[in-house]
């Protein structure tokens, strides 16, 4: 019986934290760190402010968790590189994954973009350590594909920048895309068209057949 109660309590905590993080993503994306308040986040989450402070004592702690979460989602998406047979599969799958992240986590992407544009006061250490190591690993893999003649000799670093900029555009500039789409967000079919075109354009640009 105690184990059941403990499990139920753990599940409730996980559900509440997920609810708070989703609300915080939205508020930080729309109001920025300075404009966001714990009360506003609690209101969006539909929870009492006291509950919010129970899980996240300070706004800074909550903000760090939001940024850390989207960062981890992006890193997890890159696992397709290691599990691929070559550039068509690896880079193509990575583009698809990044497009899906922009679709499912647009607010988190906006929070990340704002943080970096403000010279990364919270995540600078991650950029210098985790992201730097991750980037060097992807560069080494892309360079091996180039050496094997499986893709054109492009600068891997600028290829990654291009992928990030293109895929994250669909989140960070979502309002502009909706405006140009007759005021409506992209539907499922339009997202598939977008993914297919982004993948094809980038892969063909580096001399790889999209398959």
PDB file of C-alpha atoms in Angstrom:
ATOM      1  CA  UNK A   1       0.000   0.000   0.000  1.00  0.00           C
ATOM      2  CA  UNK A   2       2.763   2.522   0.833  1.00  0.00           C
ATOM      3  CA  UNK A   3       4.434   1.741  -2.523  1.00  0.00           C
ATOM      4  CA  UNK A   4       1.179   2.474  -4.356  1.00  0.00           C
ATOM      5  CA  UNK A   5       0.768   5.783  -2.557  1.00  0.00           C
ATOM      6  CA  UNK A   6       4.372   6.712  -3.315  1.00  0.00           C
ATOM      7  CA  UNK A   7       3.922   5.854  -6.986  1.00  0.00           C
ATOM      8  CA  UNK A   8       0.724   7.902  -7.173  1.00  0.00           C
ATOM      9  CA  UNK A   9       2.452  10.864  -5.542  1.00  0.00           C
ATOM     10  CA  UNK A  10       5.358  10.552  -7.977  1.00  0.00           C
ATOM     11  CA  UNK A  11       2.985  10.484 -10.952  1.00  0.00           C
ATOM     12  CA  UNK A  12       1.124  13.550  -9.717  1.00  0.00           C
ATOM     13  CA  UNK A  13       4.419  15.404  -9.327  1.00  0.00           C
ATOM     14  CA  UNK A  14       5.512  14.466 -12.855  1.00  0.00           C
ATOM     15  CA  UNK A  15       2.156  15.561 -14.305  1.00  0.00           C
ATOM     16  CA  UNK A  16       2.233  18.893 -12.467  1.00  0.00           C
ATOM     17  CA  UNK A  17       5.832  19.580 -13.460  1.00  0.00           C
ATOM     18  CA  UNK A  18       5.007  18.855 -17.106  1.00  0.00           C
ATOM     19  CA  UNK A  19       1.999  21.182 -16.906  1.00  0.00           C
ATOM     20  CA  UNK A  20       4.095  23.943 -15.340  1.00  0.00           C
ATOM     21  CA  UNK A  21       6.918  23.561 -17.874  1.00  0.00           C
ATOM     22  CA  UNK A  22       4.471  23.746 -20.778  1.00  0.00           C
ATOM     23  CA  UNK A  23       2.929  26.922 -19.360  1.00  0.00           C
ATOM     24  CA  UNK A  24       6.359  28.406 -18.600  1.00  0.00           C
ATOM     25  CA  UNK A  25       7.541  27.754 -22.170  1.00  0.00           C
ATOM     26  CA  UNK A  26       4.570  29.687 -23.486  1.00  0.00           C
ATOM     27  CA  UNK A  27       4.936  32.613 -21.071  1.00  0.00           C
ATOM     28  CA  UNK A  28       8.718  32.945 -21.455  1.00  0.00           C
ATOM     29  CA  UNK A  29       8.335  32.765 -25.245  1.00  0.00           C
ATOM     30  CA  UNK A  30       5.683  35.490 -25.341  1.00  0.00           C
ATOM     31  CA  UNK A  31       6.781  37.782 -22.499  1.00  0.00           C
ATOM     32  CA  UNK A  32      10.507  37.100 -22.288  1.00  0.00           C
ATOM     33  CA  UNK A  33      12.321  36.405 -19.041  1.00  0.00           C
ATOM     34  CA  UNK A  34      11.884  39.940 -17.777  1.00  0.00           C
ATOM     35  CA  UNK A  35       8.168  40.131 -18.543  1.00  0.00           C
ATOM     36  CA  UNK A  36       7.302  36.688 -17.206  1.00  0.00           C
ATOM     37  CA  UNK A  37       6.041  36.354 -13.642  1.00  0.00           C
ATOM     38  CA  UNK A  38       5.403  33.300 -11.517  1.00  0.00           C
ATOM     39  CA  UNK A  39       1.799  34.428 -11.094  1.00  0.00           C
ATOM     40  CA  UNK A  40       1.271  34.601 -14.856  1.00  0.00           C
ATOM     41  CA  UNK A  41       2.810  31.161 -15.324  1.00  0.00           C
ATOM     42  CA  UNK A  42       0.593  29.773 -12.546  1.00  0.00           C
ATOM     43  CA  UNK A  43      -2.464  31.295 -14.209  1.00  0.00           C
ATOM     44  CA  UNK A  44      -1.600  29.747 -17.585  1.00  0.00           C
ATOM     45  CA  UNK A  45      -0.939  26.383 -15.911  1.00  0.00           C
ATOM     46  CA  UNK A  46      -4.226  26.635 -14.012  1.00  0.00           C
ATOM     47  CA  UNK A  47      -2.506  26.053 -10.682  1.00  0.00           C
ATOM     48  CA  UNK A  48      -2.258  28.109  -7.488  1.00  0.00           C
ATOM     49  CA  UNK A  49       0.920  30.165  -7.301  1.00  0.00           C
ATOM     50  CA  UNK A  50       1.872  28.299  -4.112  1.00  0.00           C
ATOM     51  CA  UNK A  51       1.909  25.034  -6.074  1.00  0.00           C
ATOM     52  CA  UNK A  52       4.231  26.591  -8.627  1.00  0.00           C
ATOM     53  CA  UNK A  53       6.690  27.628  -5.915  1.00  0.00           C
ATOM     54  CA  UNK A  54       6.491  24.151  -4.398  1.00  0.00           C
ATOM     55  CA  UNK A  55       7.890  22.604  -7.597  1.00  0.00           C
ATOM     56  CA  UNK A  56      10.053  25.522  -8.716  1.00  0.00           C
ATOM     57  CA  UNK A  57      10.989  27.909  -5.877  1.00  0.00           C
ATOM     58  CA  UNK A  58      12.239  30.698  -8.177  1.00  0.00           C
ATOM     59  CA  UNK A  59      11.614  32.015 -11.665  1.00  0.00           C
ATOM     60  CA  UNK A  60      15.292  31.549 -12.470  1.00  0.00           C
ATOM     61  CA  UNK A  61      15.143  27.851 -11.587  1.00  0.00           C
ATOM     62  CA  UNK A  62      12.033  27.382 -13.729  1.00  0.00           C
ATOM     63  CA  UNK A  63      13.582  29.249 -16.661  1.00  0.00           C
ATOM     64  CA  UNK A  64      16.721  27.130 -16.490  1.00  0.00           C
ATOM     65  CA  UNK A  65      14.610  23.980 -16.534  1.00  0.00           C
ATOM     66  CA  UNK A  66      12.695  25.170 -19.621  1.00  0.00           C
ATOM     67  CA  UNK A  67      15.913  25.943 -21.508  1.00  0.00           C
ATOM     68  CA  UNK A  68      17.545  22.710 -20.364  1.00  0.00           C
ATOM     69  CA  UNK A  69      14.522  20.706 -21.549  1.00  0.00           C
ATOM     70  CA  UNK A  70      14.523  22.079 -25.112  1.00  0.00           C
ATOM     71  CA  UNK A  71      18.311  21.701 -25.255  1.00  0.00           C
ATOM     72  CA  UNK A  72      18.043  18.028 -24.284  1.00  0.00           C
ATOM     73  CA  UNK A  73      15.296  17.452 -26.865  1.00  0.00           C
ATOM     74  CA  UNK A  74      17.589  18.868 -29.562  1.00  0.00           C
ATOM     75  CA  UNK A  75      20.514  16.730 -28.429  1.00  0.00           C
ATOM     76  CA  UNK A  76      18.348  13.592 -28.405  1.00  0.00           C
ATOM     77  CA  UNK A  77      17.261  14.333 -31.974  1.00  0.00           C
ATOM     78  CA  UNK A  78      20.888  14.114 -33.058  1.00  0.00           C
ATOM     79  CA  UNK A  79      21.115  10.436 -32.129  1.00  0.00           C
ATOM     80  CA  UNK A  80      20.038   9.665 -35.696  1.00  0.00           C
ATOM     81  CA  UNK A  81      23.569  10.590 -36.799  1.00  0.00           C
ATOM     82  CA  UNK A  82      25.169   7.709 -34.908  1.00  0.00           C
ATOM     83  CA  UNK A  83      22.537   5.208 -36.007  1.00  0.00           C
ATOM     84  CA  UNK A  84      22.674   6.039 -39.717  1.00  0.00           C
ATOM     85  CA  UNK A  85      24.373   4.344 -42.662  1.00  0.00           C
ATOM     86  CA  UNK A  86      25.442   7.584 -44.334  1.00  0.00           C
ATOM     87  CA  UNK A  87      24.639  11.236 -45.049  1.00  0.00           C
ATOM     88  CA  UNK A  88      21.323  10.652 -46.839  1.00  0.00           C
ATOM     89  CA  UNK A  89      19.865   8.791 -43.883  1.00  0.00           C
ATOM     90  CA  UNK A  90      21.702  10.614 -41.090  1.00  0.00           C
ATOM     91  CA  UNK A  91      21.370  14.227 -42.222  1.00  0.00           C
ATOM     92  CA  UNK A  92      17.935  13.590 -43.727  1.00  0.00           C
ATOM     93  CA  UNK A  93      16.601  12.079 -40.500  1.00  0.00           C
ATOM     94  CA  UNK A  94      18.178  14.887 -38.472  1.00  0.00           C
ATOM     95  CA  UNK A  95      16.400  17.480 -40.609  1.00  0.00           C
ATOM     96  CA  UNK A  96      13.104  15.632 -40.142  1.00  0.00           C
ATOM     97  CA  UNK A  97      13.646  15.454 -36.383  1.00  0.00           C
ATOM     98  CA  UNK A  98      14.483  19.156 -36.112  1.00  0.00           C
ATOM     99  CA  UNK A  99      11.413  20.055 -38.171  1.00  0.00           C
ATOM    100  CA  UNK A 100       9.237  17.978 -35.832  1.00  0.00           C
ATOM    101  CA  UNK A 101      10.736  19.718 -32.803  1.00  0.00           C
ATOM    102  CA  UNK A 102       9.877  23.091 -34.328  1.00  0.00           C
ATOM    103  CA  UNK A 103       6.353  21.842 -34.884  1.00  0.00           C
ATOM    104  CA  UNK A 104       5.831  20.360 -31.412  1.00  0.00           C
ATOM    105  CA  UNK A 105       7.931  22.744 -29.290  1.00  0.00           C
ATOM    106  CA  UNK A 106       7.686  26.168 -30.955  1.00  0.00           C
ATOM    107  CA  UNK A 107       7.610  28.039 -27.648  1.00  0.00           C
ATOM    108  CA  UNK A 108      10.727  26.275 -26.389  1.00  0.00           C
ATOM    109  CA  UNK A 109      12.559  27.144 -29.586  1.00  0.00           C
ATOM    110  CA  UNK A 110      11.630  30.817 -29.161  1.00  0.00           C
ATOM    111  CA  UNK A 111      12.893  30.798 -25.570  1.00  0.00           C
ATOM    112  CA  UNK A 112      16.206  29.322 -26.734  1.00  0.00           C
ATOM    113  CA  UNK A 113      16.543  31.869 -29.547  1.00  0.00           C
ATOM    114  CA  UNK A 114      15.883  34.758 -27.181  1.00  0.00           C
ATOM    115  CA  UNK A 115      18.420  33.417 -24.675  1.00  0.00           C
ATOM    116  CA  UNK A 116      21.148  33.156 -27.319  1.00  0.00           C
ATOM    117  CA  UNK A 117      20.360  36.571 -28.811  1.00  0.00           C
ATOM    118  CA  UNK A 118      20.889  38.030 -25.332  1.00  0.00           C
ATOM    119  CA  UNK A 119      24.377  36.466 -25.230  1.00  0.00           C
ATOM    120  CA  UNK A 120      23.253  33.341 -23.348  1.00  0.00           C
ATOM    121  CA  UNK A 121      23.423  34.583 -19.721  1.00  0.00           C
ATOM    122  CA  UNK A 122      22.001  31.276 -18.468  1.00  0.00           C
ATOM    123  CA  UNK A 123      23.229  28.667 -20.962  1.00  0.00           C
ATOM    124  CA  UNK A 124      26.685  29.975 -21.911  1.00  0.00           C
ATOM    125  CA  UNK A 125      28.347  27.149 -19.989  1.00  0.00           C
ATOM    126  CA  UNK A 126      26.302  24.587 -21.949  1.00  0.00           C
ATOM    127  CA  UNK A 127      27.247  26.229 -25.234  1.00  0.00           C
ATOM    128  CA  UNK A 128      30.927  26.114 -24.360  1.00  0.00           C
ATOM    129  CA  UNK A 129      30.843  22.537 -23.097  1.00  0.00           C
ATOM    130  CA  UNK A 130      27.987  20.237 -24.146  1.00  0.00           C
ATOM    131  CA  UNK A 131      27.090  21.929 -27.421  1.00  0.00           C
ATOM    132  CA  UNK A 132      30.729  22.372 -28.381  1.00  0.00           C
ATOM    133  CA  UNK A 133      31.494  18.681 -27.812  1.00  0.00           C
ATOM    134  CA  UNK A 134      28.312  17.641 -29.656  1.00  0.00           C
ATOM    135  CA  UNK A 135      29.158  19.872 -32.626  1.00  0.00           C
ATOM    136  CA  UNK A 136      32.728  18.571 -32.855  1.00  0.00           C
ATOM    137  CA  UNK A 137      31.376  15.015 -32.921  1.00  0.00           C
ATOM    138  CA  UNK A 138      28.950  15.763 -35.779  1.00  0.00           C
ATOM    139  CA  UNK A 139      31.710  17.591 -37.684  1.00  0.00           C
ATOM    140  CA  UNK A 140      33.995  14.556 -37.426  1.00  0.00           C
ATOM    141  CA  UNK A 141      31.256  12.265 -38.751  1.00  0.00           C
ATOM    142  CA  UNK A 142      30.396  14.583 -41.651  1.00  0.00           C
ATOM    143  CA  UNK A 143      34.096  14.896 -42.492  1.00  0.00           C
ATOM    144  CA  UNK A 144      34.354  11.101 -42.636  1.00  0.00           C
ATOM    145  CA  UNK A 145      31.480  10.998 -45.145  1.00  0.00           C
ATOM    146  CA  UNK A 146      33.242  13.661 -47.212  1.00  0.00           C
ATOM    147  CA  UNK A 147      36.514  11.711 -47.107  1.00  0.00           C
ATOM    148  CA  UNK A 148      34.657   8.621 -48.334  1.00  0.00           C
ATOM    149  CA  UNK A 149      33.252  10.606 -51.263  1.00  0.00           C
ATOM    150  CA  UNK A 150      29.681  10.186 -50.070  1.00  0.00           C
ATOM    151  CA  UNK A 151      28.908  13.912 -50.150  1.00  0.00           C
ATOM    152  CA  UNK A 152      30.389  17.125 -51.491  1.00  0.00           C
ATOM    153  CA  UNK A 153      33.301  18.727 -49.597  1.00  0.00           C
ATOM    154  CA  UNK A 154      31.351  21.379 -47.714  1.00  0.00           C
ATOM    155  CA  UNK A 155      32.247  22.995 -44.396  1.00  0.00           C
ATOM    156  CA  UNK A 156      30.422  20.817 -41.808  1.00  0.00           C
ATOM    157  CA  UNK A 157      30.053  23.666 -39.348  1.00  0.00           C
ATOM    158  CA  UNK A 158      28.226  25.862 -41.853  1.00  0.00           C
ATOM    159  CA  UNK A 159      26.074  22.924 -42.921  1.00  0.00           C
ATOM    160  CA  UNK A 160      24.932  22.507 -39.316  1.00  0.00           C
ATOM    161  CA  UNK A 161      24.271  26.242 -38.998  1.00  0.00           C
ATOM    162  CA  UNK A 162      22.123  26.077 -42.130  1.00  0.00           C
ATOM    163  CA  UNK A 163      20.116  23.130 -40.812  1.00  0.00           C
ATOM    164  CA  UNK A 164      19.531  24.842 -37.484  1.00  0.00           C
ATOM    165  CA  UNK A 165      18.538  28.140 -39.081  1.00  0.00           C
ATOM    166  CA  UNK A 166      16.171  26.573 -41.603  1.00  0.00           C
ATOM    167  CA  UNK A 167      14.405  24.123 -39.310  1.00  0.00           C
ATOM    168  CA  UNK A 168      14.095  26.493 -36.358  1.00  0.00           C
ATOM    169  CA  UNK A 169      12.678  29.191 -38.632  1.00  0.00           C
ATOM    170  CA  UNK A 170       9.398  27.247 -38.636  1.00  0.00           C
ATOM    171  CA  UNK A 171       9.142  27.764 -34.869  1.00  0.00           C
ATOM    172  CA  UNK A 172      10.809  31.125 -34.272  1.00  0.00           C
ATOM    173  CA  UNK A 173       9.012  32.799 -37.191  1.00  0.00           C
ATOM    174  CA  UNK A 174       5.835  30.762 -36.930  1.00  0.00           C
ATOM    175  CA  UNK A 175       3.640  33.874 -36.900  1.00  0.00           C
ATOM    176  CA  UNK A 176       5.119  35.032 -40.195  1.00  0.00           C
ATOM    177  CA  UNK A 177       4.556  31.602 -41.735  1.00  0.00           C
ATOM    178  CA  UNK A 178       0.947  31.553 -40.514  1.00  0.00           C
ATOM    179  CA  UNK A 179       0.376  35.037 -41.919  1.00  0.00           C
ATOM    180  CA  UNK A 180       1.649  33.927 -45.321  1.00  0.00           C
ATOM    181  CA  UNK A 181      -0.511  30.800 -45.032  1.00  0.00           C
ATOM    182  CA  UNK A 182      -3.765  32.772 -45.030  1.00  0.00           C
ATOM    183  CA  UNK A 183      -3.587  33.281 -41.274  1.00  0.00           C
ATOM    184  CA  UNK A 184      -3.611  29.569 -40.421  1.00  0.00           C
ATOM    185  CA  UNK A 185      -0.922  27.267 -39.006  1.00  0.00           C
ATOM    186  CA  UNK A 186       0.463  24.612 -41.320  1.00  0.00           C
ATOM    187  CA  UNK A 187      -1.689  21.486 -41.336  1.00  0.00           C
ATOM    188  CA  UNK A 188      -0.337  17.931 -41.370  1.00  0.00           C
ATOM    189  CA  UNK A 189      -0.048  17.771 -45.159  1.00  0.00           C
ATOM    190  CA  UNK A 190       1.714  21.143 -45.322  1.00  0.00           C
ATOM    191  CA  UNK A 191       4.219  20.055 -42.676  1.00  0.00           C
ATOM    192  CA  UNK A 192       5.044  16.960 -44.707  1.00  0.00           C
ATOM    193  CA  UNK A 193       5.579  19.128 -47.780  1.00  0.00           C
ATOM    194  CA  UNK A 194       7.801  21.470 -45.761  1.00  0.00           C
ATOM    195  CA  UNK A 195       9.914  18.618 -44.377  1.00  0.00           C
ATOM    196  CA  UNK A 196      10.272  17.010 -47.791  1.00  0.00           C
ATOM    197  CA  UNK A 197      11.367  20.258 -49.424  1.00  0.00           C
ATOM    198  CA  UNK A 198      13.821  21.285 -46.709  1.00  0.00           C
ATOM    199  CA  UNK A 199      15.360  17.809 -46.726  1.00  0.00           C
ATOM    200  CA  UNK A 200      15.591  17.685 -50.532  1.00  0.00           C
ATOM    201  CA  UNK A 201      17.056  21.188 -50.913  1.00  0.00           C
ATOM    202  CA  UNK A 202      19.749  20.678 -48.271  1.00  0.00           C
ATOM    203  CA  UNK A 203      20.705  17.153 -49.308  1.00  0.00           C
ATOM    204  CA  UNK A 204      20.906  18.000 -53.003  1.00  0.00           C
ATOM    205  CA  UNK A 205      22.909  21.085 -52.072  1.00  0.00           C
ATOM    206  CA  UNK A 206      25.618  18.854 -50.573  1.00  0.00           C
ATOM    207  CA  UNK A 207      25.556  16.371 -53.447  1.00  0.00           C
ATOM    208  CA  UNK A 208      23.430  13.694 -51.760  1.00  0.00           C
ATOM    209  CA  UNK A 209      20.404  12.028 -53.312  1.00  0.00           C
ATOM    210  CA  UNK A 210      17.345  12.456 -51.052  1.00  0.00           C
ATOM    211  CA  UNK A 211      16.368   8.872 -51.875  1.00  0.00           C
TER     212      UNK A 211
END
